[in-house]
Amino acid sequence: MSPLILHCADSQLTVSPFGAQALSWQVAGQERLWLSLDADLDGHHPIRGGVPLCFPWFGKADQRPSHGFARTRLWQVAEQSQTDDHAHLVLSLEHDADTEALWPHPFRAEMAFTLKANALQLALTVTNPGLAPLSYTAALHSYLGTDVAQLRITELAGLPYHDKLANADCLFEDGPDAALPPIPVDAIVPGLSNCRLAQGNDILEIDNQGHDAAVIWNPGPDHGIGDVHFGGEQAFICIESAHALTPITLAPGQRHTLRQTLTVDA
């Protein structure tokens, strides 16, 4: 199962059809995503890093795969195009007997990647082709490369969030010495749409749309996660575009798009 590679100017995107997952995004020779050195790329297990998709549920589910089945399914190329100023790829996934055994709803999902010279847009569109409403939660689980030792996301200062580690509603600290965020972190931040992340000498601007929350995640050094390579947690922060607080409900024929746009400000 070969990855798909898109180019635009000196930007390159690598996408796996397994899970419709971005694995690498390079701009001006610098990697902007994070992929574990121990990631399983055999096409049978979730891939640790890049931008995994959480659909049709976010988080753990009794007797069902964590974060849904979309990230462990083989998606099909629905569209691919190239112009002078962007490259575009759409992968699609539809319901079948295997998905209906886990989630008994007809659906069509499309994952679109639009690559520009200094930007990447990710868009997950879900359509209800059935005769009854369906509800789901979802996330674009982006692993973004950064130096965690120097991490400070100032847009978090003073914001309310749900701390999944403590199962408590909290406020991020404010002030010049505030840890933004504290590590380890697993925080659902209602409504957060925009933030900025240092990547070396550059700034990565993150813009989320169609979401109800941003999810901020890093497991810290004592994580015990087998497919995060030794020390790897020091090189990424997940800033996710998510609809995780309340389900999205689609009437027959309706669709919804969850987006994240990443822009390098050099």
XYZ file of C-alpha atoms in Angstrom, residues 68-254:
187
model
C -13.620 4.760 15.803
C -12.826 2.695 12.732
C -11.942 5.338 10.112
C -8.238 5.306 10.985
C -7.930 1.562 10.346
C -9.842 1.352 7.073
C -8.464 1.550 3.536
C -9.849 4.664 1.847
C -10.235 5.119 -1.908
C -9.000 7.978 -4.085
C -12.063 9.983 -5.147
C -10.341 13.026 -6.641
C -6.848 14.329 -7.310
C -5.801 17.533 -9.070
C -2.873 19.918 -9.412
C -2.687 23.606 -10.337
C 0.088 26.179 -10.195
C -0.831 27.261 -6.667
C -2.147 24.113 -4.976
C -2.453 20.332 -4.994
C -5.704 18.648 -3.983
C -6.535 15.085 -2.925
C -9.819 13.581 -1.746
C -10.089 10.099 -0.234
C -13.463 8.477 0.438
C -14.929 5.803 2.688
C -18.451 4.350 2.642
C -20.359 2.035 4.918
C -20.135 -1.713 4.438
C -20.923 -4.826 6.445
C -17.839 -4.390 8.632
C -18.606 -0.783 9.572
C -22.282 -1.551 10.135
C -21.326 -4.276 12.607
C -19.651 -1.556 14.691
C -21.916 1.404 13.878
C -25.227 0.581 12.153
C -25.575 3.647 9.926
C -25.110 4.305 6.208
C -22.597 7.108 5.613
C -20.148 8.583 3.146
C -16.978 10.212 4.452
C -14.528 12.249 2.414
C -11.134 13.394 3.628
C -9.768 16.294 1.579
C -6.180 17.558 1.605
C -5.346 20.907 -0.015
C -1.648 21.714 -0.144
C -0.300 25.204 -0.851
C 3.211 26.629 -0.729
C 3.023 27.388 2.996
C -0.321 25.918 4.089
C -2.216 22.651 4.479
C -5.985 22.385 4.803
C -7.522 19.180 6.155
C -11.282 18.657 5.814
C -13.392 15.695 6.914
C -16.879 15.790 5.351
C -19.505 13.275 6.447
C -22.759 12.842 4.520
C -25.879 10.949 5.612
C -27.242 9.081 2.569
C -29.750 7.122 4.661
C -33.388 7.550 5.585
C -32.897 8.161 9.320
C -30.794 10.670 11.304
C -27.302 9.696 12.413
C -25.094 11.138 15.147
C -21.335 10.995 15.512
C -18.299 12.671 17.048
C -15.008 13.237 15.254
C -11.555 14.798 15.407
C -8.560 15.621 13.242
C -5.941 14.373 15.708
C -2.962 16.427 14.487
C 0.480 15.642 15.897
C 2.418 18.883 15.388
C 6.178 19.010 15.686
C 7.542 21.333 18.377
C 10.060 21.488 21.226
C 7.925 20.639 24.252
C 10.608 21.984 26.599
C 9.967 25.438 25.112
C 6.223 24.979 24.562
C 3.947 27.904 25.354
C 0.561 28.312 23.662
C -0.417 31.760 24.902
C -3.976 31.527 23.543
C -4.744 28.998 26.300
C -4.139 31.475 29.132
C -7.130 31.653 31.467
C -9.387 29.495 29.285
C -11.746 26.884 30.745
C -11.157 23.263 29.778
C -12.119 19.738 30.719
C -9.119 17.865 32.093
C -9.571 14.265 30.923
C -6.699 13.086 33.126
C -8.353 14.353 36.312
C -11.931 14.156 34.971
C -12.433 17.719 36.185
C -13.352 21.119 34.780
C -10.430 23.514 35.150
C -8.930 26.829 34.040
C -5.550 27.154 32.390
C -3.178 29.300 34.414
C -2.468 32.882 33.410
C 0.609 34.993 33.882
C 4.221 35.065 32.656
C 5.232 31.779 34.315
C 2.074 29.801 33.515
C 2.503 26.357 31.986
C 0.517 26.580 28.754
C -0.252 23.732 28.745
C 1.047 21.682 31.683
C 2.584 18.365 30.616
C 1.151 15.725 30.612
C -2.045 17.170 29.206
C -5.322 15.827 27.832
C -7.569 18.872 27.639
C -10.811 19.552 25.788
C -10.980 23.324 25.263
C -14.481 24.473 24.242
C -14.662 26.712 21.196
C -10.931 27.362 20.743
C -10.519 28.119 17.026
C -7.108 29.737 16.574
C -3.691 29.389 18.144
C -0.018 29.670 17.242
C 2.775 27.158 17.757
C 6.530 27.721 17.587
C 8.359 25.464 15.118
C 12.030 26.362 15.228
C 12.319 29.900 13.864
C 8.825 29.717 12.326
C 5.310 30.046 13.692
C 2.600 27.562 12.748
C -0.860 29.104 12.738
C -3.700 26.662 13.503
C -7.276 27.491 12.469
C -10.148 25.109 13.287
C -13.639 25.226 11.781
C -16.790 23.117 12.093
C -15.682 22.065 15.574
C -16.977 22.538 19.105
C -13.593 22.195 20.831
C -9.868 21.941 20.413
C -8.185 18.988 22.085
C -4.659 19.489 23.447
C -2.731 16.278 24.160
C 0.730 15.154 25.135
C 1.217 12.082 27.357
C 4.354 13.273 29.137
C 7.524 11.236 29.726
C 5.935 8.468 31.827
C 3.339 7.505 29.229
C 4.140 3.813 28.682
C 2.733 4.002 25.129
C 4.483 1.295 23.148
C 4.479 2.972 19.742
C 5.761 6.369 20.934
C 9.523 6.043 20.495
C 11.799 6.800 23.440
C 11.855 10.549 24.018
C 9.397 11.159 21.193
C 6.901 12.881 23.484
C 9.372 15.766 23.772
C 8.912 16.635 20.094
C 5.152 17.046 19.566
C 1.927 18.505 20.808
C -1.476 17.408 19.514
C -3.781 20.326 18.730
C -6.943 18.749 17.377
C -9.964 20.134 15.600
C -12.748 18.168 17.276
C -16.472 17.856 17.623
C -16.317 15.971 20.893
C -18.446 17.812 23.450
C -21.746 17.042 21.746
C -22.531 14.766 18.786
C -23.157 16.092 15.305
C -26.598 14.964 14.146
C -27.243 14.767 10.406
C -30.731 14.484 8.976
C -31.074 12.408 5.780
C -29.144 14.134 3.009
C -27.254 16.496 5.330
